[in-house]
């Protein structure tokens, strides 16, 4: 199914970039792409977003398995009829599995996208996080549009 292929593309992009960072950069090393805007910084995070719940791997395994089962269920249930549900779910699946592999193999997640918004340094993230965030945003937009349509039909 096309959505699993999309998940595989996200997963390969995530794992390949993480592999390159781990192979060619020291932890803490930073390479400015655009000075003071976007840097590539080799970083590790044993927690979830914003470094919360450091080291709670069993919690992350349980949450990730629940999230993964939920995504596959909804791809089967909704993906057939509505590709605008299937595409975000495929992207979410790729991101979820990407960070899951890191947590199983290393007990932490490899991060490297270091964005500065003005003087604020956003938490360093990776391709999987980007996919998760994009997937969540697409799903919210899709559900919002559906709700608007339902209201109009009434
Ligand atoms: C993006 C979800 C985080 C990702 O969740 C995952 O793996 C999922 C599949 C499994 C988790 C165990 C459960 C998710 C908890 C939800 C959560 O946390 C609320 C998030 C809000 C979110 C809006 C959607 C903000 C965004 C943040 C960031 C991403 O910005 C692009 C900063 C990322 C950096 O702190 C980086 O160090 C994180 C590190 O890579 C580990 N990543 C994770 O835990």
PDB file of C-alpha atoms and ligand atoms in Angstrom:
ATOM      1  CA  UNK A   1       0.000   0.000   0.000  1.00  0.00           C
ATOM      2  CA  UNK A   2       1.256   3.436  -0.943  1.00  0.00           C
ATOM      3  CA  UNK A   3       1.082   4.810   2.619  1.00  0.00           C
ATOM      4  CA  UNK A   4       3.552   2.220   3.913  1.00  0.00           C
ATOM      5  CA  UNK A   5       5.870   3.136   1.021  1.00  0.00           C
ATOM      6  CA  UNK A   6       5.639   6.776   2.152  1.00  0.00           C
ATOM      7  CA  UNK A   7       6.451   5.660   5.715  1.00  0.00           C
ATOM      8  CA  UNK A   8       9.459   3.712   4.372  1.00  0.00           C
ATOM      9  CA  UNK A   9      10.751   6.794   2.484  1.00  0.00           C
ATOM     10  CA  UNK A  10      10.458   8.914   5.667  1.00  0.00           C
ATOM     11  CA  UNK A  11      12.122   6.126   7.687  1.00  0.00           C
ATOM     12  CA  UNK A  12      15.047   5.776   5.258  1.00  0.00           C
ATOM     13  CA  UNK A  13      15.559   9.571   5.132  1.00  0.00           C
ATOM     14  CA  UNK A  14      15.503   9.663   8.939  1.00  0.00           C
ATOM     15  CA  UNK A  15      17.847   6.718   9.522  1.00  0.00           C
ATOM     16  CA  UNK A  16      20.262   7.740   6.737  1.00  0.00           C
ATOM     17  CA  UNK A  17      20.638  11.312   8.050  1.00  0.00           C
ATOM     18  CA  UNK A  18      21.085  10.039  11.625  1.00  0.00           C
ATOM     19  CA  UNK A  19      23.676   7.514  10.461  1.00  0.00           C
ATOM     20  CA  UNK A  20      25.657  10.259   8.648  1.00  0.00           C
ATOM     21  CA  UNK A  21      25.565  12.537  11.726  1.00  0.00           C
ATOM     22  CA  UNK A  22      26.710   9.720  14.032  1.00  0.00           C
ATOM     23  CA  UNK A  23      29.430   8.610  11.590  1.00  0.00           C
ATOM     24  CA  UNK A  24      30.919  11.993  10.673  1.00  0.00           C
ATOM     25  CA  UNK A  25      30.290  14.319  13.617  1.00  0.00           C
ATOM     26  CA  UNK A  26      31.344  14.403  17.248  1.00  0.00           C
ATOM     27  CA  UNK A  27      28.532  14.900  19.782  1.00  0.00           C
ATOM     28  CA  UNK A  28      28.265  18.638  20.394  1.00  0.00           C
ATOM     29  CA  UNK A  29      29.963  19.546  17.118  1.00  0.00           C
ATOM     30  CA  UNK A  30      28.040  22.196  15.186  1.00  0.00           C
ATOM     31  CA  UNK A  31      28.202  23.177  11.488  1.00  0.00           C
ATOM     32  CA  UNK A  32      26.465  26.461  10.553  1.00  0.00           C
ATOM     33  CA  UNK A  33      24.335  26.047   7.402  1.00  0.00           C
ATOM     34  CA  UNK A  34      22.979  29.579   7.685  1.00  0.00           C
ATOM     35  CA  UNK A  35      24.892  31.387  10.440  1.00  0.00           C
ATOM     36  CA  UNK A  36      22.694  31.872  13.557  1.00  0.00           C
ATOM     37  CA  UNK A  37      19.591  30.546  11.720  1.00  0.00           C
ATOM     38  CA  UNK A  38      20.114  26.861  10.908  1.00  0.00           C
ATOM     39  CA  UNK A  39      23.004  24.735  12.177  1.00  0.00           C
ATOM     40  CA  UNK A  40      23.699  21.000  11.977  1.00  0.00           C
ATOM     41  CA  UNK A  41      24.536  20.102  15.591  1.00  0.00           C
ATOM     42  CA  UNK A  42      25.154  16.524  16.647  1.00  0.00           C
ATOM     43  CA  UNK A  43      22.982  15.972  19.740  1.00  0.00           C
ATOM     44  CA  UNK A  44      21.445  13.085  21.672  1.00  0.00           C
ATOM     45  CA  UNK A  45      18.165  13.097  23.595  1.00  0.00           C
ATOM     46  CA  UNK A  46      17.174  10.253  25.946  1.00  0.00           C
ATOM     47  CA  UNK A  47      13.771  11.886  26.433  1.00  0.00           C
ATOM     48  CA  UNK A  48      10.798  13.054  24.313  1.00  0.00           C
ATOM     49  CA  UNK A  49      10.080  16.529  22.922  1.00  0.00           C
ATOM     50  CA  UNK A  50      11.926  19.331  24.722  1.00  0.00           C
ATOM     51  CA  UNK A  51      13.940  16.681  26.564  1.00  0.00           C
ATOM     52  CA  UNK A  52      11.078  15.747  28.900  1.00  0.00           C
ATOM     53  CA  UNK A  53      11.023  12.341  30.663  1.00  0.00           C
ATOM     54  CA  UNK A  54      14.762  11.668  30.250  1.00  0.00           C
ATOM     55  CA  UNK A  55      15.562   7.930  30.212  1.00  0.00           C
ATOM     56  CA  UNK A  56      11.920   6.750  30.487  1.00  0.00           C
ATOM     57  CA  UNK A  57      12.529   4.232  27.705  1.00  0.00           C
ATOM     58  CA  UNK A  58       9.831   1.751  28.764  1.00  0.00           C
ATOM     59  CA  UNK A  59       7.255   4.551  28.701  1.00  0.00           C
ATOM     60  CA  UNK A  60       8.445   5.539  25.212  1.00  0.00           C
ATOM     61  CA  UNK A  61       8.301   1.900  24.017  1.00  0.00           C
ATOM     62  CA  UNK A  62       4.744   1.490  25.307  1.00  0.00           C
ATOM     63  CA  UNK A  63       3.540   4.846  23.903  1.00  0.00           C
ATOM     64  CA  UNK A  64       5.280   4.207  20.580  1.00  0.00           C
ATOM     65  CA  UNK A  65       3.735   0.730  20.197  1.00  0.00           C
ATOM     66  CA  UNK A  66       0.270   2.131  21.008  1.00  0.00           C
ATOM     67  CA  UNK A  67       0.812   5.011  18.537  1.00  0.00           C
ATOM     68  CA  UNK A  68       2.061   2.596  15.837  1.00  0.00           C
ATOM     69  CA  UNK A  69      -0.876   0.173  16.271  1.00  0.00           C
ATOM     70  CA  UNK A  70      -3.267   3.136  16.171  1.00  0.00           C
ATOM     71  CA  UNK A  71      -1.726   4.507  12.965  1.00  0.00           C
ATOM     72  CA  UNK A  72      -1.839   1.103  11.191  1.00  0.00           C
ATOM     73  CA  UNK A  73      -5.444   0.598  12.334  1.00  0.00           C
ATOM     74  CA  UNK A  74      -6.536   3.969  10.922  1.00  0.00           C
ATOM     75  CA  UNK A  75      -4.553   3.443   7.683  1.00  0.00           C
ATOM     76  CA  UNK A  76      -6.523   0.214   7.180  1.00  0.00           C
ATOM     77  CA  UNK A  77      -9.837   1.720   8.288  1.00  0.00           C
ATOM     78  CA  UNK A  78      -9.679   5.215   6.727  1.00  0.00           C
ATOM     79  CA  UNK A  79      -6.708   5.048   4.332  1.00  0.00           C
ATOM     80  CA  UNK A  80      -8.678   3.075   1.729  1.00  0.00           C
ATOM     81  CA  UNK A  81     -11.375   5.717   1.337  1.00  0.00           C
ATOM     82  CA  UNK A  82      -9.492   8.931   2.079  1.00  0.00           C
ATOM     83  CA  UNK A  83      -5.903   9.510   0.903  1.00  0.00           C
ATOM     84  CA  UNK A  84      -5.758  12.771   2.864  1.00  0.00           C
ATOM     85  CA  UNK A  85      -5.971  10.661   5.992  1.00  0.00           C
ATOM     86  CA  UNK A  86      -3.646   7.958   4.639  1.00  0.00           C
ATOM     87  CA  UNK A  87      -0.833  10.336   3.628  1.00  0.00           C
ATOM     88  CA  UNK A  88      -0.426  12.072   7.037  1.00  0.00           C
ATOM     89  CA  UNK A  89      -0.715   8.680   8.775  1.00  0.00           C
ATOM     90  CA  UNK A  90       2.025   7.263   6.521  1.00  0.00           C
ATOM     91  CA  UNK A  91       4.275  10.236   7.370  1.00  0.00           C
ATOM     92  CA  UNK A  92       3.509   9.808  11.095  1.00  0.00           C
ATOM     93  CA  UNK A  93       4.281   6.079  10.876  1.00  0.00           C
ATOM     94  CA  UNK A  94       7.698   6.750   9.318  1.00  0.00           C
ATOM     95  CA  UNK A  95       8.591   9.284  12.023  1.00  0.00           C
ATOM     96  CA  UNK A  96       7.344   7.075  14.863  1.00  0.00           C
ATOM     97  CA  UNK A  97       9.342   4.042  13.684  1.00  0.00           C
ATOM     98  CA  UNK A  98      12.416   6.222  13.055  1.00  0.00           C
ATOM     99  CA  UNK A  99      12.683   7.403  16.667  1.00  0.00           C
ATOM    100  CA  UNK A 100      11.649   3.933  17.904  1.00  0.00           C
ATOM    101  CA  UNK A 101      14.651   2.329  16.136  1.00  0.00           C
ATOM    102  CA  UNK A 102      16.988   4.884  17.773  1.00  0.00           C
ATOM    103  CA  UNK A 103      15.503   4.200  21.215  1.00  0.00           C
ATOM    104  CA  UNK A 104      15.830   0.433  20.814  1.00  0.00           C
ATOM    105  CA  UNK A 105      19.368   0.525  19.344  1.00  0.00           C
ATOM    106  CA  UNK A 106      20.888   3.370  21.370  1.00  0.00           C
ATOM    107  CA  UNK A 107      18.493   4.133  24.277  1.00  0.00           C
ATOM    108  CA  UNK A 108      18.431   7.715  22.992  1.00  0.00           C
ATOM    109  CA  UNK A 109      17.470   9.640  19.859  1.00  0.00           C
ATOM    110  CA  UNK A 110      19.975  11.296  17.475  1.00  0.00           C
ATOM    111  CA  UNK A 111      19.064  14.954  16.797  1.00  0.00           C
ATOM    112  CA  UNK A 112      20.820  17.387  14.491  1.00  0.00           C
ATOM    113  CA  UNK A 113      18.526  20.073  13.084  1.00  0.00           C
ATOM    114  CA  UNK A 114      19.392  23.130  15.183  1.00  0.00           C
ATOM    115  CA  UNK A 115      17.141  26.125  14.414  1.00  0.00           C
ATOM    116  CA  UNK A 116      17.484  29.577  15.962  1.00  0.00           C
ATOM    117  CA  UNK A 117      14.394  31.780  15.985  1.00  0.00           C
ATOM    118  CA  UNK A 118      15.856  35.180  16.801  1.00  0.00           C
ATOM    119  CA  UNK A 119      17.789  34.650  20.021  1.00  0.00           C
ATOM    120  CA  UNK A 120      15.659  31.583  20.929  1.00  0.00           C
ATOM    121  CA  UNK A 121      17.282  28.237  20.165  1.00  0.00           C
ATOM    122  CA  UNK A 122      14.509  25.741  19.333  1.00  0.00           C
ATOM    123  CA  UNK A 123      15.177  22.208  20.694  1.00  0.00           C
ATOM    124  CA  UNK A 124      17.444  20.313  18.291  1.00  0.00           C
ATOM    125  CA  UNK A 125      15.328  17.785  16.369  1.00  0.00           C
ATOM    126  CA  UNK A 126      15.592  15.308  13.447  1.00  0.00           C
ATOM    127  CA  UNK A 127      13.786  14.136  10.297  1.00  0.00           C
ATOM    128  CA  UNK A 128      11.481  11.843  12.314  1.00  0.00           C
ATOM    129  CA  UNK A 129      10.354  14.737  14.551  1.00  0.00           C
ATOM    130  CA  UNK A 130       9.762  16.872  11.452  1.00  0.00           C
ATOM    131  CA  UNK A 131       7.639  14.068   9.942  1.00  0.00           C
ATOM    132  CA  UNK A 132       5.682  13.709  13.198  1.00  0.00           C
ATOM    133  CA  UNK A 133       5.046  17.440  13.399  1.00  0.00           C
ATOM    134  CA  UNK A 134       4.082  17.711   9.695  1.00  0.00           C
ATOM    135  CA  UNK A 135       1.826  14.632  10.040  1.00  0.00           C
ATOM    136  CA  UNK A 136       0.072  16.087  13.105  1.00  0.00           C
ATOM    137  CA  UNK A 137      -0.444  19.448  11.382  1.00  0.00           C
ATOM    138  CA  UNK A 138      -1.799  17.810   8.181  1.00  0.00           C
ATOM    139  CA  UNK A 139      -4.228  15.696  10.221  1.00  0.00           C
ATOM    140  CA  UNK A 140      -5.466  18.747  12.146  1.00  0.00           C
ATOM    141  CA  UNK A 141      -6.016  20.654   8.858  1.00  0.00           C
ATOM    142  CA  UNK A 142      -7.823  17.637   7.341  1.00  0.00           C
ATOM    143  CA  UNK A 143     -10.120  17.193  10.366  1.00  0.00           C
ATOM    144  CA  UNK A 144     -10.808  20.951  10.419  1.00  0.00           C
ATOM    145  CA  UNK A 145     -11.784  20.940   6.725  1.00  0.00           C
ATOM    146  CA  UNK A 146     -14.041  17.878   7.191  1.00  0.00           C
ATOM    147  CA  UNK A 147     -15.774  19.560  10.109  1.00  0.00           C
ATOM    148  CA  UNK A 148     -16.356  22.700   8.027  1.00  0.00           C
ATOM    149  CA  UNK A 149     -17.855  20.562   5.222  1.00  0.00           C
ATOM    150  CA  UNK A 150     -20.198  18.781   7.643  1.00  0.00           C
ATOM    151  CA  UNK A 151     -21.441  22.125   8.965  1.00  0.00           C
ATOM    152  CA  UNK A 152     -22.146  23.373   5.426  1.00  0.00           C
ATOM    153  CA  UNK A 153     -24.069  20.203   4.519  1.00  0.00           C
ATOM    154  CA  UNK A 154     -26.364  20.606   7.543  1.00  0.00           C
TER     155      UNK A 154
HETATM  156  C1  LIG B   1       7.797  15.634  17.596  1.00  0.00           C
HETATM  157  C2  LIG B   1       7.374  14.665  18.671  1.00  0.00           C
HETATM  158  C3  LIG B   1       8.537  14.286  19.545  1.00  0.00           C
HETATM  159  C4  LIG B   1       8.987  12.850  19.272  1.00  0.00           C
HETATM  160  O1  LIG B   1       7.909  11.948  19.552  1.00  0.00           O
HETATM  161  C5  LIG B   1       8.083  10.601  19.337  1.00  0.00           C
HETATM  162  O2  LIG B   1       9.129  10.083  19.052  1.00  0.00           O
HETATM  163  C6  LIG B   1       6.811   9.814  19.480  1.00  0.00           C
HETATM  164  C7  LIG B   1       6.579   8.942  18.285  1.00  0.00           C
HETATM  165  C8  LIG B   1       6.816   8.953  20.692  1.00  0.00           C
HETATM  166  C9  LIG B   1       6.941   9.718  21.999  1.00  0.00           C
HETATM  167  C10 LIG B   1       7.484   8.779  23.038  1.00  0.00           C
HETATM  168  C11 LIG B   1       5.609  10.269  22.438  1.00  0.00           C
HETATM  169  C12 LIG B   1       5.365  11.609  21.882  1.00  0.00           C
HETATM  170  C13 LIG B   1       5.057  12.596  22.968  1.00  0.00           C
HETATM  171  C14 LIG B   1       4.435  13.822  22.373  1.00  0.00           C
HETATM  172  C15 LIG B   1       5.298  14.973  22.525  1.00  0.00           C
HETATM  173  O3  LIG B   1       6.457  14.868  22.878  1.00  0.00           O
HETATM  174  C16 LIG B   1       4.666  16.273  22.189  1.00  0.00           C
HETATM  175  C17 LIG B   1       5.395  16.881  21.058  1.00  0.00           C
HETATM  176  C18 LIG B   1       4.751  18.132  20.576  1.00  0.00           C
HETATM  177  C19 LIG B   1       5.409  18.502  19.303  1.00  0.00           C
HETATM  178  C20 LIG B   1       4.359  18.991  18.302  1.00  0.00           C
HETATM  179  C21 LIG B   1       3.896  17.914  17.386  1.00  0.00           C
HETATM  180  C22 LIG B   1       6.439  19.545  19.534  1.00  0.00           C
HETATM  181  C23 LIG B   1       7.622  19.528  18.788  1.00  0.00           C
HETATM  182  C24 LIG B   1       8.869  19.367  19.427  1.00  0.00           C
HETATM  183  C25 LIG B   1      10.010  19.119  18.745  1.00  0.00           C
HETATM  184  C26 LIG B   1      10.025  18.721  17.294  1.00  0.00           C
HETATM  185  O4  LIG B   1      10.214  19.855  16.485  1.00  0.00           O
HETATM  186  C27 LIG B   1      10.129  19.565  15.099  1.00  0.00           C
HETATM  187  C28 LIG B   1      11.275  19.115  19.469  1.00  0.00           C
HETATM  188  C29 LIG B   1      11.898  17.739  19.410  1.00  0.00           C
HETATM  189  C30 LIG B   1      13.192  17.680  20.181  1.00  0.00           C
HETATM  190  O5  LIG B   1      12.947  17.910  21.571  1.00  0.00           O
HETATM  191  C31 LIG B   1      13.898  16.337  20.007  1.00  0.00           C
HETATM  192  O6  LIG B   1      15.045  16.280  20.847  1.00  0.00           O
HETATM  193  C32 LIG B   1      12.971  15.183  20.344  1.00  0.00           C
HETATM  194  C33 LIG B   1      13.616  13.827  20.105  1.00  0.00           C
HETATM  195  O7  LIG B   1      14.085  13.750  18.768  1.00  0.00           O
HETATM  196  C34 LIG B   1      12.621  12.709  20.394  1.00  0.00           C
HETATM  197  N1  LIG B   1      11.396  12.891  19.648  1.00  0.00           N
HETATM  198  C35 LIG B   1      10.181  12.566  20.165  1.00  0.00           C
HETATM  199  O8  LIG B   1      10.017  12.088  21.278  1.00  0.00           O
END
